[in-house]
Coordinates of C-alpha atoms in Angstrom, one line a residue:
X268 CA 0.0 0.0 0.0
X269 CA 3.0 2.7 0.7
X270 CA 4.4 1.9 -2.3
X271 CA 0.9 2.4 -4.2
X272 CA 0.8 6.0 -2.0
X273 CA 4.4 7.2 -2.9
X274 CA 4.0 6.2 -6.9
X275 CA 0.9 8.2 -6.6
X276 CA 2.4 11.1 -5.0
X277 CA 5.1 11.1 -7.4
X278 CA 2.8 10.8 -10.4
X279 CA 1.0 14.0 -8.9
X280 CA 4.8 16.3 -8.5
X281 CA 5.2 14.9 -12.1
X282 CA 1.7 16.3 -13.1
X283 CA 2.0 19.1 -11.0
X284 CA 5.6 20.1 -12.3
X285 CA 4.3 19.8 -16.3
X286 CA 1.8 22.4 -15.3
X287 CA 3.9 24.5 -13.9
X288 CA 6.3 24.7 -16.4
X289 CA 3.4 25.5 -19.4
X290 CA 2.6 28.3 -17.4
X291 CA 6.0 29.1 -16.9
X292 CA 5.9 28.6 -21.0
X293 CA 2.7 30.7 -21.3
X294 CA 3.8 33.3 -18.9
X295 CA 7.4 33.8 -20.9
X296 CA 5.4 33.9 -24.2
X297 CA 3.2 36.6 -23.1
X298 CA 5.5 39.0 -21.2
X299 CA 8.9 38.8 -22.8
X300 CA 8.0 37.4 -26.4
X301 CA 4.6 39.3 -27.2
X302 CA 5.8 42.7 -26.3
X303 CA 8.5 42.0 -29.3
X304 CA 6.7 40.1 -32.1
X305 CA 5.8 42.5 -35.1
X306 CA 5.3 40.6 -38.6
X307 CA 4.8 43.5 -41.0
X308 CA 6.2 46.5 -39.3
X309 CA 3.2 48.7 -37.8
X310 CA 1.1 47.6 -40.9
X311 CA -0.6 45.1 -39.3
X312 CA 0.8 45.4 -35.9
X313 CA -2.4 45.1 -34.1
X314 CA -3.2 41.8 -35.7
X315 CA 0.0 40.2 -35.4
X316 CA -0.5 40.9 -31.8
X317 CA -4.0 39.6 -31.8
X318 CA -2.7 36.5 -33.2
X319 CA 0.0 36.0 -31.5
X320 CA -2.1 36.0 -28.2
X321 CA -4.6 33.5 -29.8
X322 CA -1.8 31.2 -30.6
X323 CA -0.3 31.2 -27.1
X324 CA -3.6 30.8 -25.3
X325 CA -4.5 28.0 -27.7
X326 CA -1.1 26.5 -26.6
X327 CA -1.8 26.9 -23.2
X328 CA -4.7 25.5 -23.2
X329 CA -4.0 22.1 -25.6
X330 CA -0.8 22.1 -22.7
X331 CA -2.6 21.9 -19.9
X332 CA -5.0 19.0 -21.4
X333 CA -2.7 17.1 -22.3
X334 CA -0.8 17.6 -18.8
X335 CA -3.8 16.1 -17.4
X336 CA -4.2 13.5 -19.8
X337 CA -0.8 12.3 -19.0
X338 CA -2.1 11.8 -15.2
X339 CA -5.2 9.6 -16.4
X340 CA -4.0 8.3 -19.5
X341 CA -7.8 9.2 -21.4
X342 CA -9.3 12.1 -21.7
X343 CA -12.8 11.3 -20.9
X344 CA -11.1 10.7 -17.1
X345 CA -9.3 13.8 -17.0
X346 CA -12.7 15.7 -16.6
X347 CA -14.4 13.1 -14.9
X348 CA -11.6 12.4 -12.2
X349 CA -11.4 15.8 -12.1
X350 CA -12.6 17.9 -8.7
X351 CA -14.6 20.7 -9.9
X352 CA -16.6 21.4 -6.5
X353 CA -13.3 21.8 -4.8
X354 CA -11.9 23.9 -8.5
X355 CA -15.7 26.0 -7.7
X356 CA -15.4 26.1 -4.0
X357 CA -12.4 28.3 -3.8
X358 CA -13.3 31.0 -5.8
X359 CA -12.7 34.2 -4.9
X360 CA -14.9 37.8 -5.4
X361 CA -12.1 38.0 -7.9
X362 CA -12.7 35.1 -9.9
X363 CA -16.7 35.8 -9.3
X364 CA -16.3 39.4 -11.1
X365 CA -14.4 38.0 -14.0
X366 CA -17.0 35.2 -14.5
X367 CA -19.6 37.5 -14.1
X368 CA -18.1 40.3 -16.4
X369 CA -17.8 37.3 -19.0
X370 CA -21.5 36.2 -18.8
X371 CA -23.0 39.9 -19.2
X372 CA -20.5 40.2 -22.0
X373 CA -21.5 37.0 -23.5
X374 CA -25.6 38.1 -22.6
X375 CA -24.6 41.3 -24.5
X376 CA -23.0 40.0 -27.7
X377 CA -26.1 37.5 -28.7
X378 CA -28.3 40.2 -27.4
X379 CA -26.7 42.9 -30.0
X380 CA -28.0 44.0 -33.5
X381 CA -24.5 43.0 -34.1
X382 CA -23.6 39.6 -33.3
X383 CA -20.7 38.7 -35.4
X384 CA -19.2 42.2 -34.8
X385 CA -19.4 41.9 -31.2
X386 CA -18.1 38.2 -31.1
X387 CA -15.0 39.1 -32.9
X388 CA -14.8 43.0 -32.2
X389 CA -13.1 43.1 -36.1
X390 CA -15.1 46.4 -36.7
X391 CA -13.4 47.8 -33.6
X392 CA -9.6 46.4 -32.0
X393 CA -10.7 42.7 -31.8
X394 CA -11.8 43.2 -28.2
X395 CA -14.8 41.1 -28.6
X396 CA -16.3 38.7 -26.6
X397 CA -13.8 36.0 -28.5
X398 CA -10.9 38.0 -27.0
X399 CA -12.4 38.1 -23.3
X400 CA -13.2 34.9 -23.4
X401 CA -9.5 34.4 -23.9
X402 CA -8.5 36.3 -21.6
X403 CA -10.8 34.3 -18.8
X404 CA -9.3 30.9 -19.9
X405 CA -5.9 32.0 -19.4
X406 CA -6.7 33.7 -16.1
X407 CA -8.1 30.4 -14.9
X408 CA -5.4 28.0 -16.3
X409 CA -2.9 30.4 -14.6
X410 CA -4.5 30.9 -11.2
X411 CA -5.2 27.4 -10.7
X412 CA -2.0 25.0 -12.1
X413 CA 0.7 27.9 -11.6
X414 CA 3.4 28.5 -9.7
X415 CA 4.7 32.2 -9.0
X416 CA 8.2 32.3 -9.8
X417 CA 10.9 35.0 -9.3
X418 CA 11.9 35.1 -12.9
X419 CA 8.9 36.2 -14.5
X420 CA 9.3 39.8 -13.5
X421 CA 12.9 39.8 -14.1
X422 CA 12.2 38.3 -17.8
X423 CA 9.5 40.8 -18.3
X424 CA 12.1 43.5 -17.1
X425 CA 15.1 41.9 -19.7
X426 CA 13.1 41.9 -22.7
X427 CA 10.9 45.1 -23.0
X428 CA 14.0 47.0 -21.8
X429 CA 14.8 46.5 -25.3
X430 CA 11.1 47.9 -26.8
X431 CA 12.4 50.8 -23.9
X432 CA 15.3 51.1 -25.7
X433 CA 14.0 50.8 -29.3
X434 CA 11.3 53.6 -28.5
X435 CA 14.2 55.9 -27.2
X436 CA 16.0 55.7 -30.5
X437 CA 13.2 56.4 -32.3
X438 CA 12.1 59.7 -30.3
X439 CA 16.3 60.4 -32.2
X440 CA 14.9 59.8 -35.6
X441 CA 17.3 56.9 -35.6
X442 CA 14.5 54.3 -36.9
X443 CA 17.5 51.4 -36.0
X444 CA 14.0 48.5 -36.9
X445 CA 13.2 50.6 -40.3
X446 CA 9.5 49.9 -39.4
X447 CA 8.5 54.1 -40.3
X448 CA 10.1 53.3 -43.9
X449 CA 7.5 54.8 -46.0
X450 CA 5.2 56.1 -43.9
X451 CA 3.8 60.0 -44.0
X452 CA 6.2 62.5 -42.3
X453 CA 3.2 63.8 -40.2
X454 CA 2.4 60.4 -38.8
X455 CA 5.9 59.3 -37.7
X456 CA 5.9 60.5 -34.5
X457 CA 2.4 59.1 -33.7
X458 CA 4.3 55.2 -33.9
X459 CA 7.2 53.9 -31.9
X460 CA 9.2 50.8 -30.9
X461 CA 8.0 47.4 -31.7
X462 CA 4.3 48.7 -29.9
X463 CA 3.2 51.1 -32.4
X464 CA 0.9 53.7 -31.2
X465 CA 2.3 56.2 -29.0
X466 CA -0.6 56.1 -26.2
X467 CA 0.1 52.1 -26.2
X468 CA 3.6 52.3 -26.5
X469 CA 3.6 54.5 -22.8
X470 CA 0.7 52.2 -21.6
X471 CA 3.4 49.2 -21.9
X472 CA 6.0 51.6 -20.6
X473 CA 4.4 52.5 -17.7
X474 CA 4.0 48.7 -16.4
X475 CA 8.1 48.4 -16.6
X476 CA 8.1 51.5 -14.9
X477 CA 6.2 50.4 -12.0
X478 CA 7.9 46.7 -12.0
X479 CA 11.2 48.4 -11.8
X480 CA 10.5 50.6 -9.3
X481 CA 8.7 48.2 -6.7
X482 CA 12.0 45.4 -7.0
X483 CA 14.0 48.4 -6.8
X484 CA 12.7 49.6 -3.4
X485 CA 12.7 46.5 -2.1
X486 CA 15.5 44.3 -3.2
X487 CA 18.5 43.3 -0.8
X488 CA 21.0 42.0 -3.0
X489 CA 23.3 45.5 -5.0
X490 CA 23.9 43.4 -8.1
X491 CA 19.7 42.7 -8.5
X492 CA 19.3 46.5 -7.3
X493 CA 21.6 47.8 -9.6
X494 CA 19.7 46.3 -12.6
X495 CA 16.2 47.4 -11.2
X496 CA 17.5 51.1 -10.8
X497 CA 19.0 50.9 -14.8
X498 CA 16.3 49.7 -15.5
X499 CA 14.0 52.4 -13.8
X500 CA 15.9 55.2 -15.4
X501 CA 15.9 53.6 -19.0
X502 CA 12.2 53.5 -18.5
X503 CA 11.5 56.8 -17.4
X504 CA 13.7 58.3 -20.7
X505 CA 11.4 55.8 -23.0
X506 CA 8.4 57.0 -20.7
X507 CA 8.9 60.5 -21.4
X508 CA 9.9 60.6 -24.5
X509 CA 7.2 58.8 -25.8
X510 CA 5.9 61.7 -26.2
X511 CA 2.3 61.2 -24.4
X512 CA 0.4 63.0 -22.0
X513 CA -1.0 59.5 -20.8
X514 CA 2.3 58.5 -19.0
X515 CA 2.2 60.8 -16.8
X516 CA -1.0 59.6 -15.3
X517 CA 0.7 56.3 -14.9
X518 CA 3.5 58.3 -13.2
X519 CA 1.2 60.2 -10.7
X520 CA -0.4 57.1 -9.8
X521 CA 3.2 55.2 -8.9
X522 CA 4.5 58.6 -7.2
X523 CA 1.3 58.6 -5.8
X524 CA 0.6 55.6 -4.0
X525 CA 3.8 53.9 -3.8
X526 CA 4.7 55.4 -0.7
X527 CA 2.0 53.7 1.4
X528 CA 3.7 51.0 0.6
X529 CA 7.4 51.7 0.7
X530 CA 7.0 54.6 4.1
X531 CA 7.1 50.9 6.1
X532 CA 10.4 50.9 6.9
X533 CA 14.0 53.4 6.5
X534 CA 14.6 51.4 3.7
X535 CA 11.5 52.3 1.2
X536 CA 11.8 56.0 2.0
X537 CA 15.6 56.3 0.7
X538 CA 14.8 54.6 -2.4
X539 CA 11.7 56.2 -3.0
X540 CA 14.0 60.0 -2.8
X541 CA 16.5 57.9 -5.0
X542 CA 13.7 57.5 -7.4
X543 CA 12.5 61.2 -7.3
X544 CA 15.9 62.4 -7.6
X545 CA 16.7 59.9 -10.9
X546 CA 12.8 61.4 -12.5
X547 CA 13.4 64.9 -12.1
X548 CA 17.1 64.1 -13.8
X549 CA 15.7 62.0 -16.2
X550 CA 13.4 65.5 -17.0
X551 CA 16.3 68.1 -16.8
X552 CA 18.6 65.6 -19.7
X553 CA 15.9 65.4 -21.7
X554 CA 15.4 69.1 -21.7
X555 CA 19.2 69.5 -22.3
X556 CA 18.7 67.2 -24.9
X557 CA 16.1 69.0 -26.5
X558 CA 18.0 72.4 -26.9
X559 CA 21.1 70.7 -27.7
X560 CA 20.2 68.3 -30.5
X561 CA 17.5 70.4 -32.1
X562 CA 16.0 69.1 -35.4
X563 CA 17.9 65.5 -34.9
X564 CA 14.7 64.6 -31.9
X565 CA 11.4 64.7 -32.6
X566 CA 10.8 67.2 -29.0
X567 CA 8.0 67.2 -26.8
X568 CA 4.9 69.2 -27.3
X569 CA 3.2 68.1 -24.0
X570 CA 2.7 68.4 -20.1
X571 CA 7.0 67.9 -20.1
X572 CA 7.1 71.3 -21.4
X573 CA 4.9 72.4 -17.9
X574 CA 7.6 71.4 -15.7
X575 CA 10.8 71.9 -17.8
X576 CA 9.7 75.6 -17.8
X577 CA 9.6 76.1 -14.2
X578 CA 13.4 78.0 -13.7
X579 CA 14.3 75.9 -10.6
X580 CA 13.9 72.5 -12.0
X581 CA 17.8 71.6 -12.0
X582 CA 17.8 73.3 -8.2
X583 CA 15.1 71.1 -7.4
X584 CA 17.6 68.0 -8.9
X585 CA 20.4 69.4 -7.7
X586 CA 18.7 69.5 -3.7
X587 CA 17.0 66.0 -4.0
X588 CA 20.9 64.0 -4.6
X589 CA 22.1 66.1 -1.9
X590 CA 19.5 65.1 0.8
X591 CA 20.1 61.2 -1.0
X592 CA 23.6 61.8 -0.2
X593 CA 22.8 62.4 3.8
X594 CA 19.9 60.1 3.9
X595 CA 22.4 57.4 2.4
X596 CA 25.6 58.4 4.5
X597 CA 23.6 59.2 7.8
X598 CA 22.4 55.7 7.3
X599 CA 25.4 53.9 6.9
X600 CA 26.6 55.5 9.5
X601 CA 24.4 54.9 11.9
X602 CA 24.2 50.8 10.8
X603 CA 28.1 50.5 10.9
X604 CA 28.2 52.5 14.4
X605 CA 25.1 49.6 15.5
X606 CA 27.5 46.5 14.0
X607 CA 30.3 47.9 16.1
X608 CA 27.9 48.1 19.2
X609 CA 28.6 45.5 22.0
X610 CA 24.8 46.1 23.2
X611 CA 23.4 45.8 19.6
X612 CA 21.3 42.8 20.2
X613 CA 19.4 44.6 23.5
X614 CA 18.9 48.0 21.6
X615 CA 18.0 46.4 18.0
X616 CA 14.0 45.7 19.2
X617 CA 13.7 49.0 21.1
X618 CA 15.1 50.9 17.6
X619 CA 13.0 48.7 15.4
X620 CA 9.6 49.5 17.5
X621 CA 10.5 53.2 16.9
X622 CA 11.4 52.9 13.2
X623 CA 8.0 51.9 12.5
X624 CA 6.4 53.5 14.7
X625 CA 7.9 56.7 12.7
X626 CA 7.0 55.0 9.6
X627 CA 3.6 54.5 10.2
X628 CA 2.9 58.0 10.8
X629 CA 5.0 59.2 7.7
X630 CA 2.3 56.8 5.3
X631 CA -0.7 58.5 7.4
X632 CA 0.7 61.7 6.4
X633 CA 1.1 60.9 2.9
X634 CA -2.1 59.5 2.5
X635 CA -3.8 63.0 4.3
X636 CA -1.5 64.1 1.4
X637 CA -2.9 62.5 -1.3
X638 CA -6.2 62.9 -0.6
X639 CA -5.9 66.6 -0.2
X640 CA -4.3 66.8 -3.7
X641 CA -7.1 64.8 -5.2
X642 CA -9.6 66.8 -3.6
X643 CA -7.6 69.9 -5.0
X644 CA -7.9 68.4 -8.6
X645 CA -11.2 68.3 -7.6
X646 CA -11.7 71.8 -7.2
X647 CA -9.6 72.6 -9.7
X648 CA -12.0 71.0 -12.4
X649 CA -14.8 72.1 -10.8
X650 CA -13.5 76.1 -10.7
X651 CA -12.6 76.0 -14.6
X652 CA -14.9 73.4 -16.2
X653 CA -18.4 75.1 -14.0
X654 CA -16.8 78.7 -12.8
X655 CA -15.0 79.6 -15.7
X656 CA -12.4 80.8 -14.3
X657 CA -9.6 78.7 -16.9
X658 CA -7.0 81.4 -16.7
X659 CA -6.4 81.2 -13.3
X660 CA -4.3 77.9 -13.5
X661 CA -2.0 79.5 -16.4
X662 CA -0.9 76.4 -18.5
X663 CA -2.5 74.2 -16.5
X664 CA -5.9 75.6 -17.7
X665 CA -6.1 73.1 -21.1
X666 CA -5.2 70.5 -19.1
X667 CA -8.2 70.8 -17.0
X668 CA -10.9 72.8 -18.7
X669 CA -13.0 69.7 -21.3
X670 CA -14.3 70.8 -24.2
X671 CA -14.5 68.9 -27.5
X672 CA -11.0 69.6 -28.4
X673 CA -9.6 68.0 -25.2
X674 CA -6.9 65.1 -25.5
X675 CA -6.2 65.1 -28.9
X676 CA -10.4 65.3 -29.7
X677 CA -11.4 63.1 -26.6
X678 CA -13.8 65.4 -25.4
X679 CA -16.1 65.1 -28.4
X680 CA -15.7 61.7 -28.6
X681 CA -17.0 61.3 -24.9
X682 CA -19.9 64.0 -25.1
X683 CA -20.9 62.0 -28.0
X684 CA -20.6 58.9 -26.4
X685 CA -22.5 60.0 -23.4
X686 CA -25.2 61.7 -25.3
X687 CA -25.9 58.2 -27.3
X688 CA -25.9 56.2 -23.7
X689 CA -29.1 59.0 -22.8
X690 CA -31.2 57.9 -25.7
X691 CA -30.4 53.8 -25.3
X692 CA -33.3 51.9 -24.5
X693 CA -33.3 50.3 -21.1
X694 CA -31.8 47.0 -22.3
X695 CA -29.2 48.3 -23.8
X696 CA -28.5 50.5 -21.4
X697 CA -27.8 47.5 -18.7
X698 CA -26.1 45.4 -21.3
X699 CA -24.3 47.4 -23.7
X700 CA -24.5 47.1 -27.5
X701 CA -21.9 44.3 -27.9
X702 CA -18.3 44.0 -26.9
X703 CA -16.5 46.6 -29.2
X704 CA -19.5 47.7 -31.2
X705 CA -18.3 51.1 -30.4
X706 CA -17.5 52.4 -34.0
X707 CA -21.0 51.0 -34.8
X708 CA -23.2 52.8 -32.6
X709 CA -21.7 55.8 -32.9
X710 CA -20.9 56.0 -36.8
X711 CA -24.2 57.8 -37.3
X712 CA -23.3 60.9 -34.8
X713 CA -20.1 61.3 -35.4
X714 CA -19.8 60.6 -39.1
X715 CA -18.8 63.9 -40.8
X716 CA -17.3 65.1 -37.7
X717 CA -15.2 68.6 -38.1
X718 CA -11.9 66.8 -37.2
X719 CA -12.1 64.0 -40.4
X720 CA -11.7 61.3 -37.9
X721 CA -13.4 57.7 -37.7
X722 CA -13.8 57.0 -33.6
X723 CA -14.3 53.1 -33.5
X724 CA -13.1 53.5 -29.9
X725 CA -14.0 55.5 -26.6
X726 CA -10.1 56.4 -26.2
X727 CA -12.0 55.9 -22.4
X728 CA -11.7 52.3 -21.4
X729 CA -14.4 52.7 -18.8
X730 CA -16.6 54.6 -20.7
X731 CA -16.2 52.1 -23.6
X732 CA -17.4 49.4 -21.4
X733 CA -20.3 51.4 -20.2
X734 CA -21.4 51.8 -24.5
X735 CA -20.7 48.1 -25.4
X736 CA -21.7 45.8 -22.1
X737 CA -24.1 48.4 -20.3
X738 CA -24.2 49.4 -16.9
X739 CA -23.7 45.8 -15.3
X740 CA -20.8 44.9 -17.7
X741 CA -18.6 48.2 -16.3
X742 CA -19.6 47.5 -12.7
X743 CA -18.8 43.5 -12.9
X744 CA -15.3 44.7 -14.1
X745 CA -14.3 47.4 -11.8
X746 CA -15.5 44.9 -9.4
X747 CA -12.6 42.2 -10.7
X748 CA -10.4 45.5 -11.1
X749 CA -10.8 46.7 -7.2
X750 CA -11.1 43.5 -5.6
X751 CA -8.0 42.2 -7.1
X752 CA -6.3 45.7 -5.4
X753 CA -8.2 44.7 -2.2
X754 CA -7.4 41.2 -1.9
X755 CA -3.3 42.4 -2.5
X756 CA -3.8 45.0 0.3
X757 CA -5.3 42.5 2.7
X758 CA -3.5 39.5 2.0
X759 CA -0.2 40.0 0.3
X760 CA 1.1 43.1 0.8
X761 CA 4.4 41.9 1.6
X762 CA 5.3 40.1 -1.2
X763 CA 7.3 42.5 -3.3
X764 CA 6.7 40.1 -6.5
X765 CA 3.4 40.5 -6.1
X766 CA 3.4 43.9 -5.4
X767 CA 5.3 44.5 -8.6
X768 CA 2.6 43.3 -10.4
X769 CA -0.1 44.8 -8.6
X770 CA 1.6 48.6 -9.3
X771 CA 1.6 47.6 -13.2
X772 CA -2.3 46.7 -13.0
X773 CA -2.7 50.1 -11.1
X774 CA -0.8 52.1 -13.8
X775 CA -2.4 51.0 -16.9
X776 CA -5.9 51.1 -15.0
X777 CA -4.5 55.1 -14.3
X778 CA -3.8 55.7 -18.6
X779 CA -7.0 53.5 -19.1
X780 CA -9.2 56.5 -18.3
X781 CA -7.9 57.8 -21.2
X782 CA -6.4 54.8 -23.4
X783 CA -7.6 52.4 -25.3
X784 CA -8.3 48.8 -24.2
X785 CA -6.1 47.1 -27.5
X786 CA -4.8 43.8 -27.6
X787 CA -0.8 45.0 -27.6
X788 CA -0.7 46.2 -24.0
X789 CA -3.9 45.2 -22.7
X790 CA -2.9 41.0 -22.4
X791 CA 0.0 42.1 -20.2
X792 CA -2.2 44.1 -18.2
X793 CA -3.8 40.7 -17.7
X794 CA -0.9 38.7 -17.4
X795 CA 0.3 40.9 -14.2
X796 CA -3.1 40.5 -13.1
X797 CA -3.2 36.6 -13.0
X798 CA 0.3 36.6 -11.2
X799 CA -1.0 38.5 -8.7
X800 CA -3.7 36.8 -8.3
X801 CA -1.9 33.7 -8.9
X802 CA 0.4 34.9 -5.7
X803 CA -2.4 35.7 -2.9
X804 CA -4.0 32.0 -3.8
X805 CA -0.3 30.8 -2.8
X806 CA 0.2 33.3 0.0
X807 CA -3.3 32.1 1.2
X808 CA -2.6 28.2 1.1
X809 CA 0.6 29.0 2.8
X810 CA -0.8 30.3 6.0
X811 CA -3.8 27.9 5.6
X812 CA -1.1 25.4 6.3
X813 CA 0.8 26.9 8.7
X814 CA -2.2 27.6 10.8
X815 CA -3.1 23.8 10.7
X816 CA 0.3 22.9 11.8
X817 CA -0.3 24.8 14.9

């Protein structure tokens, strides 16, 4: 009999091991390999992509079958043998959302004028219901048979430090890919790296920017910390000069709210000055840049200009490595003067207790902070946008004031958008017209428009789920959204892997408010999402079982 229970046991680690290393497979495919596969230059970039994604799912999914099938030989026993209560029983509000989300979208496709066109979204981005459909497949095969390993984020890191570095070169006209050969002189500048569209390009960005940041804060080793913090700063140049308003809502949001997580120890608040100080560098080269190399960049017309116009920026640089330099020195001083300490051992708890004690009343602070900056954007929207009162805030003013011209045209695409939600009947008001039937339902209104523009999408992510799956499609997703954040804050907050990942779904869900939901940055979005996820179920059976051992 123990020799029947240890075969069986193996047979399990075996099974167990080939699914963990197709989601290792899946995972690699998605974050290092996808970011980089073009077939046609940025021809037919977005359907490369698309297919690309299909491909790999596909794989995943014929992987983890046959995985299974290795277990019980026959299919037909796979899913029989299988334990679907206990697969059900331990789903989480997360998991709930997304299923939900994927049944109104599904109620919402064969309830839509446009059936076909809302299965395969092909008269929008191909964000139908096939593609969120494939996106809940993966989410489950990941969750359930993977393992959260280590490498995936420094993978992710390796590989779109070269789309980082590829966008840089092009913002120099260098075009080292040749991908803008033959293409319009007015419409270079609107595509970059191996991404293509600017606003993606910086939605992509924006997740390395947040990865590196979070392992930077909070990795030990020098080496590892080294290559975060190169990789920080090569991110914030290809942020930037991406040339997009978008990133730096991505960039407020990591600013933002990282410190409530870093302020927890000595440790979080030097790296997070470090980080400041290499931004506002990052800013003041690129300025130098700018007046130096003249017609051999393409320059920034944007909210960079806001702050590289304000006389005291390289001051402001200048002060923040000056107070690194004492933060860093007073610390080292300080440790080496403990290591030489006879007592160190009866003063180490005392000094701890106090050093978080001190921390936890810097995070309140910042958070009083934040809120009273967002309650200050608040006004500030409110004064110009309902008071009129626009030339008060100087530059700032047609950042904040929305009219029809706002965000590159925006505005009118939203008022229209909004206006055609009014006049929906009820049904389709609480199921949308279809996944990505946005082009469709509002081709009629906007057709002719002053600017010569087709909008097929709500540039609005939010707002484009509130026209295609109603009212209960947007709510089922910001559900999946803010209970993933939730279920991080409460349950794995101090896992800097998973941390990582959570900071890169907050940052594109930041530029979504004003991006577009695409399949080129949007399944990495997800991946980071399923790893995170992926992590709190881990993190969750782990203290499970160490609670039973006691």
């Amino acid at each position: 009999m123990s020799s029947v229970k240890t075969d069986k046991r193996k047979n399990s680690k075996s099974d167990s091991a080939l699914l963990s290393h197709t989601i290792d497979i899946f995972t690699f495919l998605i974050l290092c390999l996808f970011p980089l596969f073009v077939m046609d230059r940025y021809y037919n970039i977005l359907q490369a992509k698309y297919y690309f994604y299909i491909g790999s799912v596909v794989l995943l999914v014929v992987a983890v079958i046959f995985a299974g099938c290795i277990e019980h030989n026959k299919l037909e026993q796979y899913f029989t043998s299988f334990k679907w209560n206990e697969f059900i029983r331990k789903f989480s509000v997360t998991d709930v959302a997304l299923l939900v989300f994927l049944i109104i979208a599904g109620i919402s496709t064969i309830s839509s004028d446009y059936v076909y066109e809302s299965f395969w979204g092909n008269e929008g981005r191909y964000s139908g219901l096939f593609l969120l459909c494939l996106y809940g497949v993966a989410y489950f095969c990941v969750t359930r048979f993977g393992k959260l390993k280590t490498w995936y984020l420094d993978a992710f890191l390796i590989a779109n430090l070269l789309v980082c570095i590829f966008g840089i070169t092009d913002y120099f006209k260098m075009d080292l890919l040749h991908f803008k050969v033959g293409m319009l002189e007015e419409q270079k500048f609107m595509f970059t790296s191996t991404i293509g569209n600017i606003n993606t390009y910086t939605a992509l960005v924006g997740m390395v920017t947040a990865v590196s940041a979070v392992l930077f804060a909070t990795e030990n080793k020098w080496k590892k910390q080294c290559f975060y913090f190169a990789s920080l700063v090569i991110s914030f140049f290809a942020l930037i000069m991406g040339i997009s308003d978008n990133a730096y809502l991505s960039l407020a949001a990591l600013f933002g709210l990282l410190p409530l997580y870093l302020f927890k120890d000595k440790k979080g608040v030097k790296s997070y000055l470090m980080m400041l100080a290499a931004f506002f560098s990052v800013i003041q080269c690129i300025d130098w840049i700018n007046a130096g190399m003249g017609d051999r960049v393409l320059g920034i017309d944007s909210a960079f200009n806001i702050i590289v116009k304000y006389d005291g920026l390289l001051w402001i640089v200048i002060l923040l490595w000056v107070i690194c330099i004492i933060v860093y020195g007073l610390d080292y001083a300080n440790t080496k003067k403990k290591n030489q300490d006879a007592d160190i051992h009866i003063h180490d708890s005392e000094g701890d207790e106090k050093k978080w004690t001190g921390c936890g009343v810097l995070r309140i602070i910042w958070l009083a902070i934040v809120i009273i900056c967002i309650l200050g954007v608040g006004y500030a929207l409110f004064d110009v946008n309902v008071q009129g009162n626009t030339e008060r805030y100087g530059a700032l003013g047609g950042y904040l004031l929305f009219n029809d011209d706002w965000g590159t045209h925006r505005g009118y695409i939203w008022r229209n958008a909004m206006e055609c939600f009014e006049q929906f009947p009820m049904m389709k008001k609480v199921f949308g017209f279809g996944p990505d039937t946005f082009g469709i339902v509002l081709l009629d209104k906007t057709q002719g428009n002053i600017y010569g523009q087709i909008f097929d999408n709500a540039h609005n992510e939010y707002l484009h789920y509130l026209i295609t799956v109603g009212i209960t499609g947007l709510i089922a997703y910001l559900v999946f959204i803010i209970s993933f954040i939730v279920r991080v804050i409460r349950k794995a907050g101090k896992n800097q892997y998973i941390v990582a990942a959570f900071f890169a779904v907050i940052c594109y869900s930041t530029q979504a408010f004003v991006n577009l939901n695409l399949p080129i940055a949007t399944p990495i979005m997800w991946m980071f999402l399923m790893l995170g996820e992926l992590g709190i179920r881990e993190h969750c059976r782990q203290v499970g079982s160490k609670d039973k051992g006691k």
